[in-house]
Short mmCIF file of C-alpha atoms and ligand atoms in Angstrom, two decimals:
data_model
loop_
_atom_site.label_atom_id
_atom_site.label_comp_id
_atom_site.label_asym_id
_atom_site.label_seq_id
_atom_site.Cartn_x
_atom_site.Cartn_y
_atom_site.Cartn_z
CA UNK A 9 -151.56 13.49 4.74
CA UNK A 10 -152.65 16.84 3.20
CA UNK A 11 -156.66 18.13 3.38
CA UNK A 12 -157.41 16.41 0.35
CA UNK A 13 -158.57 13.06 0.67
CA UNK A 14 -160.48 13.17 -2.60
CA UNK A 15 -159.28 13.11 -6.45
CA UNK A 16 -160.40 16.27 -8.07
CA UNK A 17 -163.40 16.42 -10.35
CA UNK A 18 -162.04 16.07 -14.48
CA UNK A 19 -164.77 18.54 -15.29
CA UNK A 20 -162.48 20.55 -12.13
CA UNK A 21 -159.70 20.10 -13.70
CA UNK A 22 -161.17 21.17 -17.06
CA UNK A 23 -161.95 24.44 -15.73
CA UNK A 24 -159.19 25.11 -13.76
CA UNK A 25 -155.73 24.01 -15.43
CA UNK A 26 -154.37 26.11 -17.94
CA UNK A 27 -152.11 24.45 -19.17
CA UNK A 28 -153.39 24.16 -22.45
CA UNK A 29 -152.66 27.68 -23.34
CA UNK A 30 -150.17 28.63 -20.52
CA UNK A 31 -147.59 26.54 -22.02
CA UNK A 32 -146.92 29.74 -24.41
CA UNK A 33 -145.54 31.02 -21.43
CA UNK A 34 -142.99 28.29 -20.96
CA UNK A 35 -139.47 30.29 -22.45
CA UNK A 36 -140.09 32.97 -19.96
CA UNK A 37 -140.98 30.48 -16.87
CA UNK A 38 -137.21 29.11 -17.57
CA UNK A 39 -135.55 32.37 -17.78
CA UNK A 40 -137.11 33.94 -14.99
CA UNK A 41 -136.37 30.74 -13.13
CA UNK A 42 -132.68 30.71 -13.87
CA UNK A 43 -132.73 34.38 -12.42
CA UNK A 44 -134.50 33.77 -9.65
CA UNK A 45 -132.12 30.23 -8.59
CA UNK A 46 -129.03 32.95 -9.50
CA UNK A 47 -130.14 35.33 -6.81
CA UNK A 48 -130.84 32.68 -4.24
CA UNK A 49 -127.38 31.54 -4.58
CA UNK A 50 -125.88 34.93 -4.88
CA UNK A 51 -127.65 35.99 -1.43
CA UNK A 52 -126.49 32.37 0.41
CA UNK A 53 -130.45 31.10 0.50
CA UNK A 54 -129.50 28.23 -1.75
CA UNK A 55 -125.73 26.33 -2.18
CA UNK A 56 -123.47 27.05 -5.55
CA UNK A 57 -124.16 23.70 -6.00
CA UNK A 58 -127.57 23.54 -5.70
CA UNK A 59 -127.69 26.36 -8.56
CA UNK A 60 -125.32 24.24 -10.82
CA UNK A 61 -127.94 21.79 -10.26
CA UNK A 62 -130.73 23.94 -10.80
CA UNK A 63 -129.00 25.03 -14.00
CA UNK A 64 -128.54 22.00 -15.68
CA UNK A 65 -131.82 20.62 -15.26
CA UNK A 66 -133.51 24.43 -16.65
CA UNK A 67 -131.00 23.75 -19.59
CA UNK A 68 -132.23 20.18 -20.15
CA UNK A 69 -136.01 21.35 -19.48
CA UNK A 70 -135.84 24.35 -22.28
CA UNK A 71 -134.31 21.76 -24.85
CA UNK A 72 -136.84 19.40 -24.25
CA UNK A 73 -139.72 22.46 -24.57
CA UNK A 74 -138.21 23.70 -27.78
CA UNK A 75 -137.56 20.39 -29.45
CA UNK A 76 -141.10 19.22 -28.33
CA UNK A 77 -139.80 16.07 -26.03
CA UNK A 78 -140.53 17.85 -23.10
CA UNK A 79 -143.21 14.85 -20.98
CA UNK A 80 -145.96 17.00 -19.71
CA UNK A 81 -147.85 14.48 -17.32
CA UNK A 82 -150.90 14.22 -16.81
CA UNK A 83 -151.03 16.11 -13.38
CA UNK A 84 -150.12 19.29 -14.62
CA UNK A 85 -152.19 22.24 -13.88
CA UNK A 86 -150.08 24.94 -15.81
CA UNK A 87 -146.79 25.56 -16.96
CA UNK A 88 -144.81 26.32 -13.70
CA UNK A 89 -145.68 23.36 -12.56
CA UNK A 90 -145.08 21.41 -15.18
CA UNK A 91 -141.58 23.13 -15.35
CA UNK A 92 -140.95 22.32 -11.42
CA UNK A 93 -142.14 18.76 -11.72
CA UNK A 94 -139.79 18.48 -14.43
CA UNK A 95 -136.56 20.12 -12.91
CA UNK A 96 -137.36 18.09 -9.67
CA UNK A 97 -137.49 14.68 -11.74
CA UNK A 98 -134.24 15.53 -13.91
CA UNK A 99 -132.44 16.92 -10.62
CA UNK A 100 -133.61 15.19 -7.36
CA UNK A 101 -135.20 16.76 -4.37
CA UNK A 102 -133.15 19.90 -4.87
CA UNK A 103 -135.93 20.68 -7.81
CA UNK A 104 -137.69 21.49 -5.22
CA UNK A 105 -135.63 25.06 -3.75
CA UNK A 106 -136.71 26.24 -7.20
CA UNK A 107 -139.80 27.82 -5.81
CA UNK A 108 -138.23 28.77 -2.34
CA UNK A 109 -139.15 32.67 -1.57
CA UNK A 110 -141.46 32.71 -4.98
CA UNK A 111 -145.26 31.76 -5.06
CA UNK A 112 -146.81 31.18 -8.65
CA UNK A 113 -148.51 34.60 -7.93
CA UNK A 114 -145.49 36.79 -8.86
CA UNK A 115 -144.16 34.23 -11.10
CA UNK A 116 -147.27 34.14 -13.28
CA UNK A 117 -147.39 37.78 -13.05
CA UNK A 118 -143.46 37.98 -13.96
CA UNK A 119 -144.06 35.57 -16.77
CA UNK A 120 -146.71 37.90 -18.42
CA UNK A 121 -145.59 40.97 -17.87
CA UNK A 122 -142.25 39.68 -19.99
CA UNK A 123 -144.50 38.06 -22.53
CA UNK A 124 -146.32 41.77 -23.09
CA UNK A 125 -143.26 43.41 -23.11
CA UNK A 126 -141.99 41.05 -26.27
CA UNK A 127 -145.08 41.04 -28.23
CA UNK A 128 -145.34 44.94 -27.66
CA UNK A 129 -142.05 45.53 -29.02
CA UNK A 130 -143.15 42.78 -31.83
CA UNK A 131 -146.19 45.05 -32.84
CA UNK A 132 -143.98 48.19 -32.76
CA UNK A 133 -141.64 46.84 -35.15
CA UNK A 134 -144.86 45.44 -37.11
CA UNK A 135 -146.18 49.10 -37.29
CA UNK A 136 -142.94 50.59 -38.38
CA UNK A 137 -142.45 48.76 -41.09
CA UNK A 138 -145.97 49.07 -42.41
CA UNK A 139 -146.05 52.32 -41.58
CA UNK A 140 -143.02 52.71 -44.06
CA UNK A 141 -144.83 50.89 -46.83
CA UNK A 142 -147.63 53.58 -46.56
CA UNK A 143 -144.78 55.88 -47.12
CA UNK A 144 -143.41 54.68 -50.17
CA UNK A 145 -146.93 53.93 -51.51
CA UNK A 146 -147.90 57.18 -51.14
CA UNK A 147 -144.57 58.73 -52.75
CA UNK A 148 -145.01 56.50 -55.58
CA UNK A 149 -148.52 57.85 -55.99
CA UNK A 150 -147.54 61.63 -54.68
CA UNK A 151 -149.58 63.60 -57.72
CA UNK A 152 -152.71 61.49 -58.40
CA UNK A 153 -156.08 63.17 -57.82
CA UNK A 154 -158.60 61.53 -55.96
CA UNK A 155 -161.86 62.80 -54.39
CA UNK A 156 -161.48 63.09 -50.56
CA UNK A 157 -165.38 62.10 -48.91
CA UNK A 158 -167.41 63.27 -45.67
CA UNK A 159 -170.48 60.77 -45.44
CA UNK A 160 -168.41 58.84 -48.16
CA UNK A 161 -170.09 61.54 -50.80
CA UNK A 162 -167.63 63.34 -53.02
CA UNK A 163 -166.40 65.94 -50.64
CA UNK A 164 -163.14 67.70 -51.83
CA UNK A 165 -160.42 66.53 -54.07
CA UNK A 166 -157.26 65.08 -52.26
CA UNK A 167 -153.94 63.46 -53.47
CA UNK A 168 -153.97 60.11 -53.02
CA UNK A 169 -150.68 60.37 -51.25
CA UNK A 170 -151.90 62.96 -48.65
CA UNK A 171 -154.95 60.23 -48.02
CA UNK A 172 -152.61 57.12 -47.52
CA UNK A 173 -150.64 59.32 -45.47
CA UNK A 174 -153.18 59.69 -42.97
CA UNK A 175 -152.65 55.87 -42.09
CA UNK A 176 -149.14 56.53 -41.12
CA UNK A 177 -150.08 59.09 -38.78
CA UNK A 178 -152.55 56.97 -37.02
CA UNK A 179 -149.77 53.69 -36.81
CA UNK A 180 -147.30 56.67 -35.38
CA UNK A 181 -149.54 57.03 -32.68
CA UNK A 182 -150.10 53.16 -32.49
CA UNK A 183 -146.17 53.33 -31.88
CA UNK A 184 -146.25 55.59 -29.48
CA UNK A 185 -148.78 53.66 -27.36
CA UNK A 186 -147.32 50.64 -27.40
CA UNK A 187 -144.29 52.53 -26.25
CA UNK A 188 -146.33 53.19 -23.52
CA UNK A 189 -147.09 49.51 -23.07
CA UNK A 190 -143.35 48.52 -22.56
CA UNK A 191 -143.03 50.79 -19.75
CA UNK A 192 -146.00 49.80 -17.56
CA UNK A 193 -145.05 45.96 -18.16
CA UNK A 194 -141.16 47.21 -17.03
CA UNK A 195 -141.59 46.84 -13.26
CA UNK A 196 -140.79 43.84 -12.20
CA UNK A 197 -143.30 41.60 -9.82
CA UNK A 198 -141.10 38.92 -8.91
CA UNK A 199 -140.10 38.89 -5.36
CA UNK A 200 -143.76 39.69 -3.87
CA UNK A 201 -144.23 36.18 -3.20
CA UNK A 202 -148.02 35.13 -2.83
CA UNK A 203 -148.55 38.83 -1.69
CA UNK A 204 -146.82 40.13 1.79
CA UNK A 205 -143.17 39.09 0.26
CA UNK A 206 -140.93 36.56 1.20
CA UNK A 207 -139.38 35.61 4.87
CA UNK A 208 -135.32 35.77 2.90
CA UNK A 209 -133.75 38.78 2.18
CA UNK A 210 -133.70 38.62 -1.54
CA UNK A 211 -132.48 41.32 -3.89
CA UNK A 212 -135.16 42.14 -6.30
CA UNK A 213 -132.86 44.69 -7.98
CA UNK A 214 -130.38 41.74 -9.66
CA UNK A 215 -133.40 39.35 -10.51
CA UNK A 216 -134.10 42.64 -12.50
CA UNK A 217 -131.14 43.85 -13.72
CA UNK A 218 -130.93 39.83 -15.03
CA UNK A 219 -134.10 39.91 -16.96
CA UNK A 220 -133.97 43.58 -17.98
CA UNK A 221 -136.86 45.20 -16.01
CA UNK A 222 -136.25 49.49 -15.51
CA UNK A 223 -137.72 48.81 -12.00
CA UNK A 224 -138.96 46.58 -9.19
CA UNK A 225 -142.64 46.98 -7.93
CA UNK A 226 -142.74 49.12 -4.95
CA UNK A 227 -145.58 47.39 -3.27
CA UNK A 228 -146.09 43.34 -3.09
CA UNK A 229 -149.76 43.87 -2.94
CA UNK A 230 -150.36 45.63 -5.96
CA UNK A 231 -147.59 43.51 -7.92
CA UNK A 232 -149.65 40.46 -7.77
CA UNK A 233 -153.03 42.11 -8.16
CA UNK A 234 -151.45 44.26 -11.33
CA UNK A 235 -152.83 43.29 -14.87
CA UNK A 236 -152.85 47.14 -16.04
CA UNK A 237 -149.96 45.81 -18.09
CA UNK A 238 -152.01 43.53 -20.29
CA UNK A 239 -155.18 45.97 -20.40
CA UNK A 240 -152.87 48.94 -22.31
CA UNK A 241 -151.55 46.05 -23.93
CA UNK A 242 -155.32 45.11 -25.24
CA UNK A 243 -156.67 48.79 -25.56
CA UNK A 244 -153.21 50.01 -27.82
CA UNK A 245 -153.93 46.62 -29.94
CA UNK A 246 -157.66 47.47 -30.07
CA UNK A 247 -157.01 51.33 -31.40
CA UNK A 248 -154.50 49.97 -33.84
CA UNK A 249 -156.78 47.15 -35.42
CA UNK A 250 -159.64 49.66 -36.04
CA UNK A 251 -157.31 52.12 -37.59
CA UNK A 252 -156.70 48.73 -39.83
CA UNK A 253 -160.63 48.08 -40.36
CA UNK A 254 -160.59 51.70 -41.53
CA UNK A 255 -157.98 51.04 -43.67
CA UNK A 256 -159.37 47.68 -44.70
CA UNK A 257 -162.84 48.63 -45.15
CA UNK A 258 -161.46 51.06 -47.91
CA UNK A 259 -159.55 49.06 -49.96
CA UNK A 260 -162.59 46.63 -50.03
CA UNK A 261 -164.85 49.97 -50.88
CA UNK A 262 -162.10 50.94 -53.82
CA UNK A 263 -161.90 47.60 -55.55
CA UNK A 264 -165.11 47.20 -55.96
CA UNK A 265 -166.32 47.77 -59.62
CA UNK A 266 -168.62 50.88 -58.79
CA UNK A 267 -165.65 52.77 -57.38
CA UNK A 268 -163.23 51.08 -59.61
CA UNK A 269 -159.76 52.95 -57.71
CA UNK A 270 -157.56 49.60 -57.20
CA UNK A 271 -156.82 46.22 -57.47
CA UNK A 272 -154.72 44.10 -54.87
CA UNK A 273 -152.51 41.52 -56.21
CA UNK A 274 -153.30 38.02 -56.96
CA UNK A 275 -151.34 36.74 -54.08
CA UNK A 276 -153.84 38.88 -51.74
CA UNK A 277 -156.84 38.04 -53.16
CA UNK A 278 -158.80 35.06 -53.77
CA UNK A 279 -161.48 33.88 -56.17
CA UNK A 280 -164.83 32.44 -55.78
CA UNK A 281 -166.26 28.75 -56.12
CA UNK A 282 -169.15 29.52 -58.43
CA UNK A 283 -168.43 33.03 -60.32
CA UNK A 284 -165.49 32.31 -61.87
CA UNK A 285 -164.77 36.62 -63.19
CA UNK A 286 -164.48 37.39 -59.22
CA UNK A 287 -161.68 38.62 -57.42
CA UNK A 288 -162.21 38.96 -53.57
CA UNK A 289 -160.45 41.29 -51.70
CA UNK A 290 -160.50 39.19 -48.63
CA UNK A 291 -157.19 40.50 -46.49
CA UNK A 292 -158.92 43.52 -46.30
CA UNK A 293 -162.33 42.54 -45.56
CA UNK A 294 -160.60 40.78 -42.58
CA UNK A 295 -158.56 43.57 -41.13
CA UNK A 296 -162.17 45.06 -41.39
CA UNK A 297 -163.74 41.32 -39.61
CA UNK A 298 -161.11 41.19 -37.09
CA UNK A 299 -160.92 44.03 -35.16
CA UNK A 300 -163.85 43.72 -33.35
CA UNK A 301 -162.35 40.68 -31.38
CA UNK A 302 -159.55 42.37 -30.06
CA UNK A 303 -161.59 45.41 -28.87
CA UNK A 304 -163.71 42.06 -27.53
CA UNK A 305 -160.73 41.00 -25.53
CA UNK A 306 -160.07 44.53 -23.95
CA UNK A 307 -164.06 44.46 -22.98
CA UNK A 308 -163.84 40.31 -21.76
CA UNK A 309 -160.71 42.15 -19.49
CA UNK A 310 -161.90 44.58 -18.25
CA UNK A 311 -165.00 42.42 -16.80
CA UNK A 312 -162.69 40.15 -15.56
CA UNK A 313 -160.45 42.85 -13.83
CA UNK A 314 -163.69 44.87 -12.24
CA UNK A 315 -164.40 44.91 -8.97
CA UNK A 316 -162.04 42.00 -8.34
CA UNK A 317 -160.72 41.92 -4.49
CA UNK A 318 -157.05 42.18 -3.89
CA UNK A 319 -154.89 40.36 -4.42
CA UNK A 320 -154.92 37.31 -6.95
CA UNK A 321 -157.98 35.97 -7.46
CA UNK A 322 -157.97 32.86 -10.48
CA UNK A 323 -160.38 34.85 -12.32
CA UNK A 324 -156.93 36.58 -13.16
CA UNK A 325 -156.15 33.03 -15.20
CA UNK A 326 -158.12 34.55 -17.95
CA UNK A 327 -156.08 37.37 -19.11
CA UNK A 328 -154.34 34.67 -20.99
CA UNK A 329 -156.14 33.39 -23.78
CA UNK A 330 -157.32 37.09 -24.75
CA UNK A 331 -153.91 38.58 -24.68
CA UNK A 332 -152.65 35.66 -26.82
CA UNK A 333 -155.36 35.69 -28.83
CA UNK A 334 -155.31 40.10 -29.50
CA UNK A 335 -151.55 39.69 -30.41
CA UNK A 336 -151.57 36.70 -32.83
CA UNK A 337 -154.44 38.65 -34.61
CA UNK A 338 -152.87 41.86 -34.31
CA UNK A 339 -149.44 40.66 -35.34
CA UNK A 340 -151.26 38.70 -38.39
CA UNK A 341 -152.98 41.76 -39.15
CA UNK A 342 -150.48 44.37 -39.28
CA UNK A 343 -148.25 41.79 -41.89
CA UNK A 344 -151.38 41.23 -43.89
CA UNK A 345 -151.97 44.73 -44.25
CA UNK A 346 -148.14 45.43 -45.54
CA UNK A 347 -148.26 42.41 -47.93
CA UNK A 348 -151.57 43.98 -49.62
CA UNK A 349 -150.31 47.58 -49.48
CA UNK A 350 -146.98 46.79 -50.69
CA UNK A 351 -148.33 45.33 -54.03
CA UNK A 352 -151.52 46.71 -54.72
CA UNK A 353 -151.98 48.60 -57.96
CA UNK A 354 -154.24 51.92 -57.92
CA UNK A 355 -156.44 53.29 -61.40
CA UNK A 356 -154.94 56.73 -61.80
CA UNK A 357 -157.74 57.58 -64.47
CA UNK A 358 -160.49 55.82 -62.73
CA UNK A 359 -159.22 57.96 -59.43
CA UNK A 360 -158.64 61.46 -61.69
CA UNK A 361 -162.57 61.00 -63.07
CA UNK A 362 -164.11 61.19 -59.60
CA UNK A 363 -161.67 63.91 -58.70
CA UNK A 364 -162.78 66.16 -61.33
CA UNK A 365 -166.49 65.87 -60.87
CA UNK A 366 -166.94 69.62 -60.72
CA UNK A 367 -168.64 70.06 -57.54
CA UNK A 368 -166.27 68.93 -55.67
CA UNK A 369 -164.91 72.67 -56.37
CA UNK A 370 -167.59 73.94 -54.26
CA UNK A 371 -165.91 75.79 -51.62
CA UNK A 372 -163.29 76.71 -53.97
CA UNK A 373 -166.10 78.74 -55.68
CA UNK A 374 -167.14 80.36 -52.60
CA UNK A 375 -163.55 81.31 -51.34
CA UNK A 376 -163.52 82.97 -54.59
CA UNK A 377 -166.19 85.09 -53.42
CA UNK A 378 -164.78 85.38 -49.99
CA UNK A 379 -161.97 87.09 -51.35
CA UNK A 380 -163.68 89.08 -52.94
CA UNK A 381 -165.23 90.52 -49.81
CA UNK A 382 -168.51 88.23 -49.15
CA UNK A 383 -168.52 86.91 -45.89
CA UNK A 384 -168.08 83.07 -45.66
CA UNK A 385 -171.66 82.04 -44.54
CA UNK A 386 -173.35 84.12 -47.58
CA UNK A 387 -170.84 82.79 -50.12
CA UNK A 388 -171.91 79.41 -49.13
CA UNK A 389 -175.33 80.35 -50.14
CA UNK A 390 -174.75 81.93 -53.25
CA UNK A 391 -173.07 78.42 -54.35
CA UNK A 392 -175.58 76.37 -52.85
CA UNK A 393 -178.22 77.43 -55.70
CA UNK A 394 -175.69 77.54 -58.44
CA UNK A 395 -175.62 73.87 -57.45
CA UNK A 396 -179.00 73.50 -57.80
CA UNK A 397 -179.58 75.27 -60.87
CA UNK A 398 -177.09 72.97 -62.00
CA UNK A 399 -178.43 70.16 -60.42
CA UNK A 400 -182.06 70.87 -61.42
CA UNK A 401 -180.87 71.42 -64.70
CA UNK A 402 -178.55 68.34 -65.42
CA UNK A 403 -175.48 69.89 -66.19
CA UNK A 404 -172.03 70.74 -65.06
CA UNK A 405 -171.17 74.26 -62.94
CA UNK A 406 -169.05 74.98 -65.83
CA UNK A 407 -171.96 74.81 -67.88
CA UNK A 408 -174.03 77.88 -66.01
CA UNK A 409 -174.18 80.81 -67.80
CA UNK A 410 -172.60 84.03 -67.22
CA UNK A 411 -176.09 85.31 -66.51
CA UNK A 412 -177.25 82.75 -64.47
CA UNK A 413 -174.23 83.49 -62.63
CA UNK A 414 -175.11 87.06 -62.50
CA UNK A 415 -178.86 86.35 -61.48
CA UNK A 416 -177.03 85.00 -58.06
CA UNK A 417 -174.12 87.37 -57.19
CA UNK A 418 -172.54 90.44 -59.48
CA UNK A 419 -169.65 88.98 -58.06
CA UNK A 420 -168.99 86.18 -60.32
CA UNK A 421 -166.92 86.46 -63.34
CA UNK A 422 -164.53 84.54 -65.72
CA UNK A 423 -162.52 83.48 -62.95
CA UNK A 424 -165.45 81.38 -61.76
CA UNK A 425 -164.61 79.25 -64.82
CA UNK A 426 -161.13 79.05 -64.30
CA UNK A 427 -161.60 77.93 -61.10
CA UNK A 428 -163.37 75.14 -62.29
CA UNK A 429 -160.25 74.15 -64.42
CA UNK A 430 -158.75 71.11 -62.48
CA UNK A 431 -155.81 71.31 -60.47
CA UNK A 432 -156.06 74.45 -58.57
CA UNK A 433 -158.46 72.66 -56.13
CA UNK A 434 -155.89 71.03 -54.86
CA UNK A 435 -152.72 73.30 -55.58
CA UNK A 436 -154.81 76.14 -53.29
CA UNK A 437 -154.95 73.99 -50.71
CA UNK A 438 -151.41 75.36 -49.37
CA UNK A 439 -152.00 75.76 -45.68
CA UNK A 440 -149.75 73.53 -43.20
CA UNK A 441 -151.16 70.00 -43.44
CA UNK A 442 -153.40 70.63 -46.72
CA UNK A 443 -152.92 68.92 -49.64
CA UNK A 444 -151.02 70.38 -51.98
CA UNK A 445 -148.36 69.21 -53.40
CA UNK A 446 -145.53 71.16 -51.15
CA UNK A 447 -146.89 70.64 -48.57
CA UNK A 448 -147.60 67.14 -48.69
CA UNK A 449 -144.02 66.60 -49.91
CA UNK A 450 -142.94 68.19 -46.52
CA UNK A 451 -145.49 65.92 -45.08
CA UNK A 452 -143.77 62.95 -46.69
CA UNK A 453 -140.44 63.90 -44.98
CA UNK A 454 -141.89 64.54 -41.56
CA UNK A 455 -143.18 61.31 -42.08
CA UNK A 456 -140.06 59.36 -42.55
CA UNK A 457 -138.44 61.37 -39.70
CA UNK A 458 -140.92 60.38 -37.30
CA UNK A 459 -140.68 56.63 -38.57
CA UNK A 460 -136.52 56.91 -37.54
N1 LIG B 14 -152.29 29.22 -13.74
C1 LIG B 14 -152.38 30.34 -12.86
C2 LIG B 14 -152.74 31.58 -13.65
O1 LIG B 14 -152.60 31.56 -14.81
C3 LIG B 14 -151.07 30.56 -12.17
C4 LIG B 14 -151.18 31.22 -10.85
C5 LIG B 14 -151.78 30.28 -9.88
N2 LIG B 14 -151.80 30.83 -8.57
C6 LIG B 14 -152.54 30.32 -7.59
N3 LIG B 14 -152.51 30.89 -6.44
N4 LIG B 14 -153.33 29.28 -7.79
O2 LIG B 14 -153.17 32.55 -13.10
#
């Protein structure tokens, strides 16, 4: 008879089984199990036989779990032991040297550190192809004006393409991190047992080599305590859903009627119950809604993770349901955001009329002076009240006089209005990175190099 004399509690069970959302973890319980029965039999801890047995049973278990037969009873806390019952009940009491040298602790570990190291590559290849959309978006748009913002006022003009563009450098760096995710969740726990490893001489390297991990943890202490795995997963997945609210948030700014710069296409849009002339940009008012939650799920993590003692505490139970959760709505999020992109339809003439609002030649103005010998700081004044006069007076800076030019700096001559002429706002802008054309062209092919 074991300690427990009582049954336990439903609202117990309630809080403590997971197998409501654990069972996600189910196709990498089996194939860590098959590696693990392989490598007892390879080192002599369990018979040939006993594996063939072993075998069969995982086989029949991971039909039943994909064709949705599998009998989950009601005794199961979570989904190794609802796999073990299971393999025990299809292959007698040798079901049961399934979990020899293994404790759920560096199974559960093993199981999520191989479901990060999917769903990171997953988001990877998510970003890369978006990523590649914003390319061809912005090639297809490489020469159309636009005003660039600070404090979303009219700042300096821009080519659309060299603003799209920015996105892909942001989701390059996305990549990059989550290439940094696959190699923390690389090491592989298994082997660590509860957490002073296992009384068999195992070899951690094959289990390994079997399931593809780089490496073996060095220390069975820290590979059952370890979650880092899942908090870089979280905080790369946070980073790249704000870049998306960013991205979001300004399609929802530039279909609007005031701004008037693009449309998305019926299929990404929706209308509205009781105005029937609206069109809702709601995709992107969603990569703008959801983002928070996954930076919520790196936050919820990171309380759960601090101060905990070593080694595995259940507390650790809930890094499930917010990784899940951060790479369903990531994954979601980066497809929704290439659907929209890839069919949305910008307003080159509603773009080119903001872009040629005069002022936004400010600077350009006072480089002219600049070269022209005035330092930087006093050019900036001299333009600052031709704004205002121009300001005060309700008209364009083109509009000025040449003697209300004069009355501010004996510097300023024809080429003031020539300056003003569109286009060369954006064709001076020729240093590395700027936004002319040549340069963004070269910034096109970097680009698709870095997305090879
Ligand atoms: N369901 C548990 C979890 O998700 C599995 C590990 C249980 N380990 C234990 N010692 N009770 O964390």
């Amino acid at each position: 008879m074991s300690r427990f004399t009582e049954p336990q509690d439903a609202d117990f069970r309630a809080i403590n089984d997971s197998l409501g959302f654990d069972r996600r973890l189910a196709p990498y319980d089996v194939r860590q199990s098959r590696a693990h029965a392989a490598m007892l039999a390879a080192r002599g801890i369990i018979s040939g036989a006993d594996l063939d047995a072993l075998d069969r049973a995982l086989d029949r278990v991971e039909r039943e779990l994909s064709d949705g037969s599998f009998p989950f009873a009601e005794g199961d806390e979570d989904i190794h032991m609802a796999i073990e019952r299971r393999v025990t009940e299809i292959a007698g009491s040798v079901g049961g040297k399934l979990h020899t040298a293994r404790s759920r602790n560096d199974q559960v570990a093993t199981d999520m550190a191989m479901f990060v190291r999917a769903r990171a590559e997953a988001a990877r290849a998510a970003i890369v192809r978006l990523a590649r959309t914003l390319v061809d978006v912005a090639q297809a748009h490489i020469d159309w004006p636009m005003p660039g913002y600070t404090h979303l006022q009219r700042a300096q003009p821009v080519y659309l393409s060299h603003h799209l563009l920015t996105y892909v450098w942001m989701l390059a760096r996305d990549r990059a991190r989550f290439d940094q995710v696959v190699a923390a969740a690389d090491v592989l726990p298994l082997g660590a047992g509860a957490l002073a490893g296992v009384n068999f001489d195992t070899d951690r390297e094959l289990v390994a080599r079997e399931l593809g991990f780089a490496a073996v943890a060095e220390n069975s202490i820290d590979a059952v305590s370890n979650r880092d795995f899942v908090l870089d997963y979280l905080a790369a997945a946070a980073t790249c859903a704000t870049h998306l609210s960013r991205l979001g948030a300004e399609i929802v700014m530039w279909s609007s009627q005031e701004f008037g710069f693009c449309e998305v296409s019926d299929a990404w849009a929706s209308g509205s119950s009781i105005m029937p002339q609206k069109k809702n940009p709601d995709a992107a008012e969603l990569l703008r809604g959801k983002a928070p939650r996954v930076a919520g799920h790196l936050v919820a993590l990171h309380g759960v993770m601090h101060a905990l003692p070593l080694t595995y505490n259940k507390d650790m139970q809930e890094d499930k349901e917010h990784l899940f959760d951060a790479a369903d709505t990531l994954e979601l999020c980066l497809a929704a955001a290439e659907g929209m992109l890839g069919s949305i339809t910008f307003h080159r003439e509603r773009l080119a009329a903001a872009a040629s609002d005069e002022f936004l030649a400010a600077t350009d103005i006072a480089d002219l002076l600049v070269r022209r010998g005035l330092p930087f700081r006093e050019a900036h004044g001299v333009v600052a009240a031709l704004v205002g006069a121009a300001v005060r007076q309700g008209k364009a800076l083109s509009a000025l006089t040449p003697e209300e030019l004069a009355e501010q700096s004996p510097l300023l001559d024809d080429e003031f209005y020539a300056v003003l002429r569109d286009g060369a706002w954006l064709e001076s802008k020729v240093s590395a990175g700027g936004t002319s054309l040549r340069r963004v062209r070269e910034q096109i092919e970097r680009a698709r190099a870095a997305l090879r």
